[in-house]
Every structure is written in C-alpha cells, then in structure tokens.
PDB file of C-alpha atoms in Angstrom:
ATOM      1  CA  MET A 105      71.853 -30.331   4.507  1.00  0.00           C
ATOM      2  CA  LYS A 106      69.022 -31.777   6.487  1.00  0.00           C
ATOM      3  CA  PRO A 107      65.784 -29.690   6.617  1.00  0.00           C
ATOM      4  CA  LEU A 108      64.836 -28.168   9.930  1.00  0.00           C
ATOM      5  CA  PRO A 109      61.840 -29.615  11.766  1.00  0.00           C
ATOM      6  CA  LEU A 110      58.400 -28.363  10.687  1.00  0.00           C
ATOM      7  CA  GLY A 111      57.729 -26.619  14.003  1.00  0.00           C
ATOM      8  CA  VAL A 112      60.912 -24.513  13.680  1.00  0.00           C
ATOM      9  CA  ARG A 113      60.087 -23.523  10.118  1.00  0.00           C
ATOM     10  CA  VAL A 114      56.497 -22.559  11.051  1.00  0.00           C
ATOM     11  CA  ALA A 115      57.798 -20.508  14.018  1.00  0.00           C
ATOM     12  CA  ALA A 116      60.303 -18.691  11.770  1.00  0.00           C
ATOM     13  CA  GLY A 117      57.562 -17.942   9.223  1.00  0.00           C
ATOM     14  CA  LEU A 118      55.295 -16.681  11.981  1.00  0.00           C
ATOM     15  CA  ALA A 119      58.031 -14.421  13.329  1.00  0.00           C
ATOM     16  CA  ALA A 120      58.747 -13.017   9.853  1.00  0.00           C
ATOM     17  CA  THR A 121      55.029 -12.338   9.288  1.00  0.00           C
ATOM     18  CA  ALA A 122      54.733 -10.620  12.683  1.00  0.00           C
ATOM     19  CA  LEU A 123      57.727  -8.438  11.852  1.00  0.00           C
ATOM     20  CA  GLU A 124      56.233  -7.455   8.469  1.00  0.00           C
ATOM     21  CA  GLN A 125      52.901  -6.630  10.132  1.00  0.00           C
ATOM     22  CA  ALA A 126      54.681  -4.578  12.806  1.00  0.00           C
ATOM     23  CA  ARG A 127      56.435  -2.526  10.087  1.00  0.00           C
ATOM     24  CA  ARG A 128      53.071  -1.831   8.343  1.00  0.00           C
ATOM     25  CA  LEU A 129      51.280  -1.071  11.604  1.00  0.00           C
ATOM     26  CA  PRO A 130      51.735   2.741  11.542  1.00  0.00           C
ATOM     27  CA  GLN A 131      50.168   2.916   8.064  1.00  0.00           C
ATOM     28  CA  GLN A 132      47.313   0.584   9.038  1.00  0.00           C
ATOM     29  CA  LEU A 133      46.584   2.461  12.272  1.00  0.00           C
ATOM     30  CA  ALA A 134      45.769   5.612  10.344  1.00  0.00           C
ATOM     31  CA  GLY A 135      43.022   3.815   8.376  1.00  0.00           C
ATOM     32  CA  LEU A 136      41.900   1.500  11.187  1.00  0.00           C
ATOM     33  CA  PRO A 137      38.999   3.600  12.514  1.00  0.00           C
ATOM     34  CA  LEU A 138      37.583   3.976   9.027  1.00  0.00           C
ATOM     35  CA  THR A 139      37.936   0.245   8.368  1.00  0.00           C
ATOM     36  CA  VAL A 140      36.250  -0.689  11.657  1.00  0.00           C
ATOM     37  CA  VAL A 141      33.351   1.712  11.046  1.00  0.00           C
ATOM     38  CA  SER A 142      32.936   0.501   7.475  1.00  0.00           C
ATOM     39  CA  GLU A 143      32.846  -3.158   8.501  1.00  0.00           C
ATOM     40  CA  ALA A 144      30.428  -2.413  11.339  1.00  0.00           C
ATOM     41  CA  MET A 145      28.092  -0.617   8.931  1.00  0.00           C
ATOM     42  CA  GLN A 146      28.277  -3.497   6.447  1.00  0.00           C
ATOM     43  CA  LEU A 147      27.408  -5.952   9.194  1.00  0.00           C
ATOM     44  CA  SER A 148      24.524  -3.763  10.332  1.00  0.00           C
ATOM     45  CA  MET A 149      23.173  -3.532   6.792  1.00  0.00           C
ATOM     46  CA  ARG A 150      23.400  -7.315   6.342  1.00  0.00           C
ATOM     47  CA  VAL A 151      21.523  -7.881   9.596  1.00  0.00           C
ATOM     48  CA  GLN A 152      18.809  -5.383   8.573  1.00  0.00           C
ATOM     49  CA  GLN A 153      18.507  -7.070   5.195  1.00  0.00           C
ATOM     50  CA  HIS A 154      18.077 -10.505   6.796  1.00  0.00           C
ATOM     51  CA  VAL A 155      15.501  -9.176   9.252  1.00  0.00           C
ATOM     52  CA  THR A 156      13.554  -7.575   6.397  1.00  0.00           C
ATOM     53  CA  GLU A 157      13.652 -10.793   4.372  1.00  0.00           C
ATOM     54  CA  LEU A 158      12.336 -12.719   7.378  1.00  0.00           C
ATOM     55  CA  ALA A 159       9.561 -10.162   7.907  1.00  0.00           C
ATOM     56  CA  ILE A 160       8.517 -10.446   4.257  1.00  0.00           C
ATOM     57  CA  LYS A 161       8.412 -14.234   4.504  1.00  0.00           C
ATOM     58  CA  GLY A 162       6.395 -13.915   7.703  1.00  0.00           C
ATOM     59  CA  ASP A 163       3.943 -11.540   6.004  1.00  0.00           C
ATOM     60  CA  ASP A 164       3.509 -14.012   3.146  1.00  0.00           C
ATOM     61  CA  VAL A 165       2.802 -16.855   5.553  1.00  0.00           C
ATOM     62  CA  LEU A 166       0.432 -14.851   7.753  1.00  0.00           C
ATOM     63  CA  SER A 167      -1.471 -13.273   4.857  1.00  0.00           C
ATOM     64  CA  GLY A 168      -2.797 -16.705   3.977  1.00  0.00           C
ATOM     65  CA  LEU A 169      -4.091 -17.188   7.500  1.00  0.00           C
ATOM     66  CA  ARG A 170      -5.814 -13.808   7.812  1.00  0.00           C
ATOM     67  CA  PRO A 171      -6.885 -11.912   4.672  1.00  0.00           C
ATOM     68  CA  ALA A 172      -6.445  -8.141   4.818  1.00  0.00           C
ATOM     69  CA  GLU A 173      -9.496  -5.979   5.401  1.00  0.00           C
ATOM     70  CA  GLU A 174     -10.662  -4.008   2.408  1.00  0.00           C
ATOM     71  CA  GLU A 175     -11.223  -0.967   4.634  1.00  0.00           C
ATOM     72  CA  PRO A 176      -9.825  -1.177   8.170  1.00  0.00           C
ATOM     73  CA  GLU A 177     -12.304  -0.157  10.859  1.00  0.00           C
ATOM     74  CA  TRP A 178      -9.811   2.338  12.338  1.00  0.00           C
ATOM     75  CA  ALA A 179      -9.414   4.210   9.036  1.00  0.00           C
ATOM     76  CA  THR A 180     -11.354   7.444   8.696  1.00  0.00           C
ATOM     77  CA  PHE A 181     -11.692   9.587   5.621  1.00  0.00           C
ATOM     78  CA  ASP A 182     -13.214  12.965   4.813  1.00  0.00           C
ATOM     79  CA  GLU A 183     -16.209  11.267   3.259  1.00  0.00           C
ATOM     80  CA  ASP A 184     -16.914   9.371   6.504  1.00  0.00           C
ATOM     81  CA  GLU A 185     -17.362  12.444   8.704  1.00  0.00           C
ATOM     82  CA  THR A 186     -21.030  13.139   7.951  1.00  0.00           C
ATOM     83  CA  PRO A 187     -23.154   9.991   7.841  1.00  0.00           C
ATOM     84  CA  VAL A 188     -25.959   9.996   5.311  1.00  0.00           C
ATOM     85  CA  THR A 189     -28.760   7.508   5.434  1.00  0.00           C
ATOM     86  CA  THR A 190     -29.919   6.180   2.100  1.00  0.00           C
ATOM     87  CA  SER A 191     -33.085   4.402   1.280  1.00  0.00           C
ATOM     88  CA  GLN A 192     -32.731   1.581  -1.179  1.00  0.00           C
ATOM     89  CA  GLU A 193     -35.664   1.590  -3.559  1.00  0.00           C
ATOM     90  CA  THR A 194     -36.890  -1.667  -4.905  1.00  0.00           C
ATOM     91  CA  PRO A 195     -37.248  -2.003  -8.671  1.00  0.00           C
ATOM     92  CA  ALA A 196     -40.998  -2.598  -8.253  1.00  0.00           C
ATOM     93  CA  ASP A 197     -41.457   0.965  -6.919  1.00  0.00           C
ATOM     94  CA  ASP A 198     -41.018   2.621 -10.304  1.00  0.00           C
ATOM     95  CA  PRO A 199     -41.126   0.740 -13.631  1.00  0.00           C
ATOM     96  CA  TRP A 200     -39.159   3.525 -15.356  1.00  0.00           C
ATOM     97  CA  GLU A 201     -36.384   3.236 -12.816  1.00  0.00           C
ATOM     98  CA  GLU A 202     -36.342  -0.532 -13.274  1.00  0.00           C
ATOM     99  CA  GLU A 203     -35.830  -0.050 -16.999  1.00  0.00           C
ATOM    100  CA  GLU A 204     -33.117   2.556 -16.362  1.00  0.00           C
ATOM    101  CA  ARG A 205     -31.288   0.110 -14.093  1.00  0.00           C
ATOM    102  CA  ALA A 206     -31.455  -2.604 -16.719  1.00  0.00           C
ATOM    103  CA  ILE A 207     -29.792  -0.481 -19.374  1.00  0.00           C
ATOM    104  CA  ALA A 208     -27.238   1.236 -17.122  1.00  0.00           C
ATOM    105  CA  GLU A 209     -23.704   0.879 -18.434  1.00  0.00           C
ATOM    106  CA  VAL A 210     -20.328   1.440 -16.862  1.00  0.00           C
ATOM    107  CA  PRO A 211     -19.701   5.203 -16.904  1.00  0.00           C
ATOM    108  CA  GLN A 212     -17.372   6.223 -19.722  1.00  0.00           C
ATOM    109  CA  PHE A 213     -15.285   8.481 -17.475  1.00  0.00           C
ATOM    110  CA  LEU A 214     -14.372   5.483 -15.258  1.00  0.00           C
ATOM    111  CA  PRO A 215     -14.423   2.337 -17.439  1.00  0.00           C
ATOM    112  CA  SER A 216     -12.543   0.219 -14.880  1.00  0.00           C
ATOM    113  CA  TYR A 217     -15.111   0.926 -12.130  1.00  0.00           C
ATOM    114  CA  ASP A 218     -16.166  -2.711 -11.652  1.00  0.00           C
ATOM    115  CA  GLU A 219     -12.573  -3.812 -10.959  1.00  0.00           C
ATOM    116  CA  LEU A 220     -11.786  -1.091  -8.388  1.00  0.00           C
ATOM    117  CA  SER A 221     -11.533  -1.800  -4.683  1.00  0.00           C
ATOM    118  CA  ILE A 222     -13.174   0.672  -2.332  1.00  0.00           C
ATOM    119  CA  ALA A 223      -9.790   2.252  -1.548  1.00  0.00           C
ATOM    120  CA  GLN A 224      -8.954   2.622  -5.248  1.00  0.00           C
ATOM    121  CA  LEU A 225     -12.342   4.200  -5.930  1.00  0.00           C
ATOM    122  CA  ARG A 226     -11.952   6.584  -2.978  1.00  0.00           C
ATOM    123  CA  ALA A 227      -8.681   7.838  -4.471  1.00  0.00           C
ATOM    124  CA  ARG A 228     -10.434   8.654  -7.770  1.00  0.00           C
ATOM    125  CA  LEU A 229     -13.540  10.340  -6.322  1.00  0.00           C
ATOM    126  CA  ARG A 230     -11.802  13.649  -5.594  1.00  0.00           C
ATOM    127  CA  ASN A 231     -11.492  14.313  -9.339  1.00  0.00           C
ATOM    128  CA  LEU A 232     -15.200  13.809 -10.111  1.00  0.00           C
ATOM    129  CA  ASP A 233     -18.012  16.360 -10.146  1.00  0.00           C
ATOM    130  CA  VAL A 234     -21.494  15.878  -8.687  1.00  0.00           C
ATOM    131  CA  GLU A 235     -23.027  14.662 -11.963  1.00  0.00           C
ATOM    132  CA  GLN A 236     -20.333  12.004 -12.388  1.00  0.00           C
ATOM    133  CA  LEU A 237     -20.686  10.920  -8.761  1.00  0.00           C
ATOM    134  CA  GLU A 238     -24.462  10.621  -9.146  1.00  0.00           C
ATOM    135  CA  GLU A 239     -23.978   8.573 -12.314  1.00  0.00           C
ATOM    136  CA  LEU A 240     -21.646   6.220 -10.443  1.00  0.00           C
ATOM    137  CA  LEU A 241     -24.185   5.943  -7.620  1.00  0.00           C
ATOM    138  CA  ARG A 242     -26.981   5.058 -10.068  1.00  0.00           C
ATOM    139  CA  TYR A 243     -24.749   2.461 -11.702  1.00  0.00           C
ATOM    140  CA  GLU A 244     -23.729   0.940  -8.359  1.00  0.00           C
ATOM    141  CA  LYS A 245     -27.332   0.735  -7.154  1.00  0.00           C
ATOM    142  CA  ALA A 246     -28.418  -0.836 -10.441  1.00  0.00           C
ATOM    143  CA  HIS A 247     -25.745  -3.504 -10.425  1.00  0.00           C
ATOM    144  CA  GLU A 248     -24.070  -4.680  -7.253  1.00  0.00           C
ATOM    145  CA  ALA A 249     -25.514  -2.238  -4.707  1.00  0.00           C
ATOM    146  CA  ARG A 250     -22.616  -2.805  -2.325  1.00  0.00           C
ATOM    147  CA  PRO A 251     -23.478  -0.913   0.881  1.00  0.00           C
ATOM    148  CA  GLU A 252     -19.954   0.404   1.473  1.00  0.00           C
ATOM    149  CA  PHE A 253     -19.724   1.743  -2.099  1.00  0.00           C
ATOM    150  CA  VAL A 254     -23.213   3.269  -2.005  1.00  0.00           C
ATOM    151  CA  GLY A 255     -22.494   4.894   1.359  1.00  0.00           C
ATOM    152  CA  MET A 256     -19.154   6.286   0.243  1.00  0.00           C
ATOM    153  CA  LEU A 257     -20.645   7.699  -2.970  1.00  0.00           C
ATOM    154  CA  ASN A 258     -23.521   9.297  -1.037  1.00  0.00           C
ATOM    155  CA  ARG A 259     -21.106  10.883   1.444  1.00  0.00           C
ATOM    156  CA  ARG A 260     -18.893  12.188  -1.348  1.00  0.00           C
ATOM    157  CA  ILE A 261     -21.876  13.670  -3.204  1.00  0.00           C
ATOM    158  CA  LEU A 262     -22.967  15.442  -0.011  1.00  0.00           C
ATOM    159  CA  THR A 263     -19.412  16.709   0.587  1.00  0.00           C
ATOM    160  CA  VAL A 264     -19.056  18.054  -2.965  1.00  0.00           C
ATOM    161  CA  LYS A 265     -22.494  19.683  -2.850  1.00  0.00           C
ATOM    162  CA  SER A 266     -21.796  21.336   0.504  1.00  0.00           C
ATOM    163  CA  ALA A 267     -18.413  22.592  -0.715  1.00  0.00           C
ATOM    164  CA  SER A 268     -19.938  24.155  -3.819  1.00  0.00           C
ATOM    165  CA  ASP A 269     -22.897  25.704  -1.949  1.00  0.00           C
ATOM    166  CA  PRO A 270     -21.703  28.861  -0.142  1.00  0.00           C
ATOM    167  CA  ALA A 271     -24.997  29.102   1.828  1.00  0.00           C
ATOM    168  CA  ARG A 272     -24.098  26.005   3.836  1.00  0.00           C
TER     169      ARG A 272
END
C-alpha cells in the first residue's frame, strides 16, 4: 500500500489533536481563569525583576559620576533644631589644653569612632550621656576638628542637658 501524501497525514493528525483538545476542553475551562491569572502574575513579577535589575545597574553607573552626600542638605534631625555656636580655641591659648589634646585617645566606650560616618555616629549618640558626649567632643577637637562632627556633638550635648534639666 502506497503512503498517503504528507499534507493529508498532517491534516488527519491535526484533526485528531483538535478532537482530543475538544474532549478535554470542559476540564481545562474550569482551571483556565486560575491558569491565566497565574501566568499574568509570573509575567508581572519577571518584568518587575528586570526593571529592578536595570535600576540597580543604573545606580551603579551613576554613583561613579556623582558621589552620595554624607549628610543631605534636606535632612533634619533633632540635634539640628537648636543651633549652637562654638568657638574653636587655638592650642596656643592654653598650654595645659594643648598637652591634653596631644594625649587624647579614642574613647573606650566608642573605639571605632574614627571610622564612623556622621550618620553612623548620629545613630549612636542617643545612647551616650553628657560626660561621654563631652569626651567625644574633646577628642574630635583635638584630632580632626571636623565642623559637622563638632557641631553635631555640641547640639547633642545641649539637647541632653536641656532634657535632664527640668528648669528649662
């Protein structure tokens, strides 16, 4: 017997497949909404994941062009509410103070002080008392005397003192 042409065989296979699918259709219709929703959610999650990956790559690229500010100008903190002016004394004013500055060591209660950013230090200040804050201020003035650190320490000292003084 001679085989039927390819087109006829493909058409017969297609018809048989359509018939099988038609018989399974009632069972598939019951689960169709759930399947459609599930696939739509998967697609949505994939798109969100790709967008997030692109945003992260963009952040990496842009961070090299513009370094992040250590303390954004729009950020305000409790310590910033009452400005305190400080006078920086020169070591020549008092020889005893000059000697004290020379021997000042990193405070034992905060040994990683020199490695902290201003934001990291701010987070730790709430746990310190006035004596510890004043010790940090003396150390900062004796070593790097960074204006933003000195100002923040002065404001925190004032805040702690005013909170502990009921007359104020």
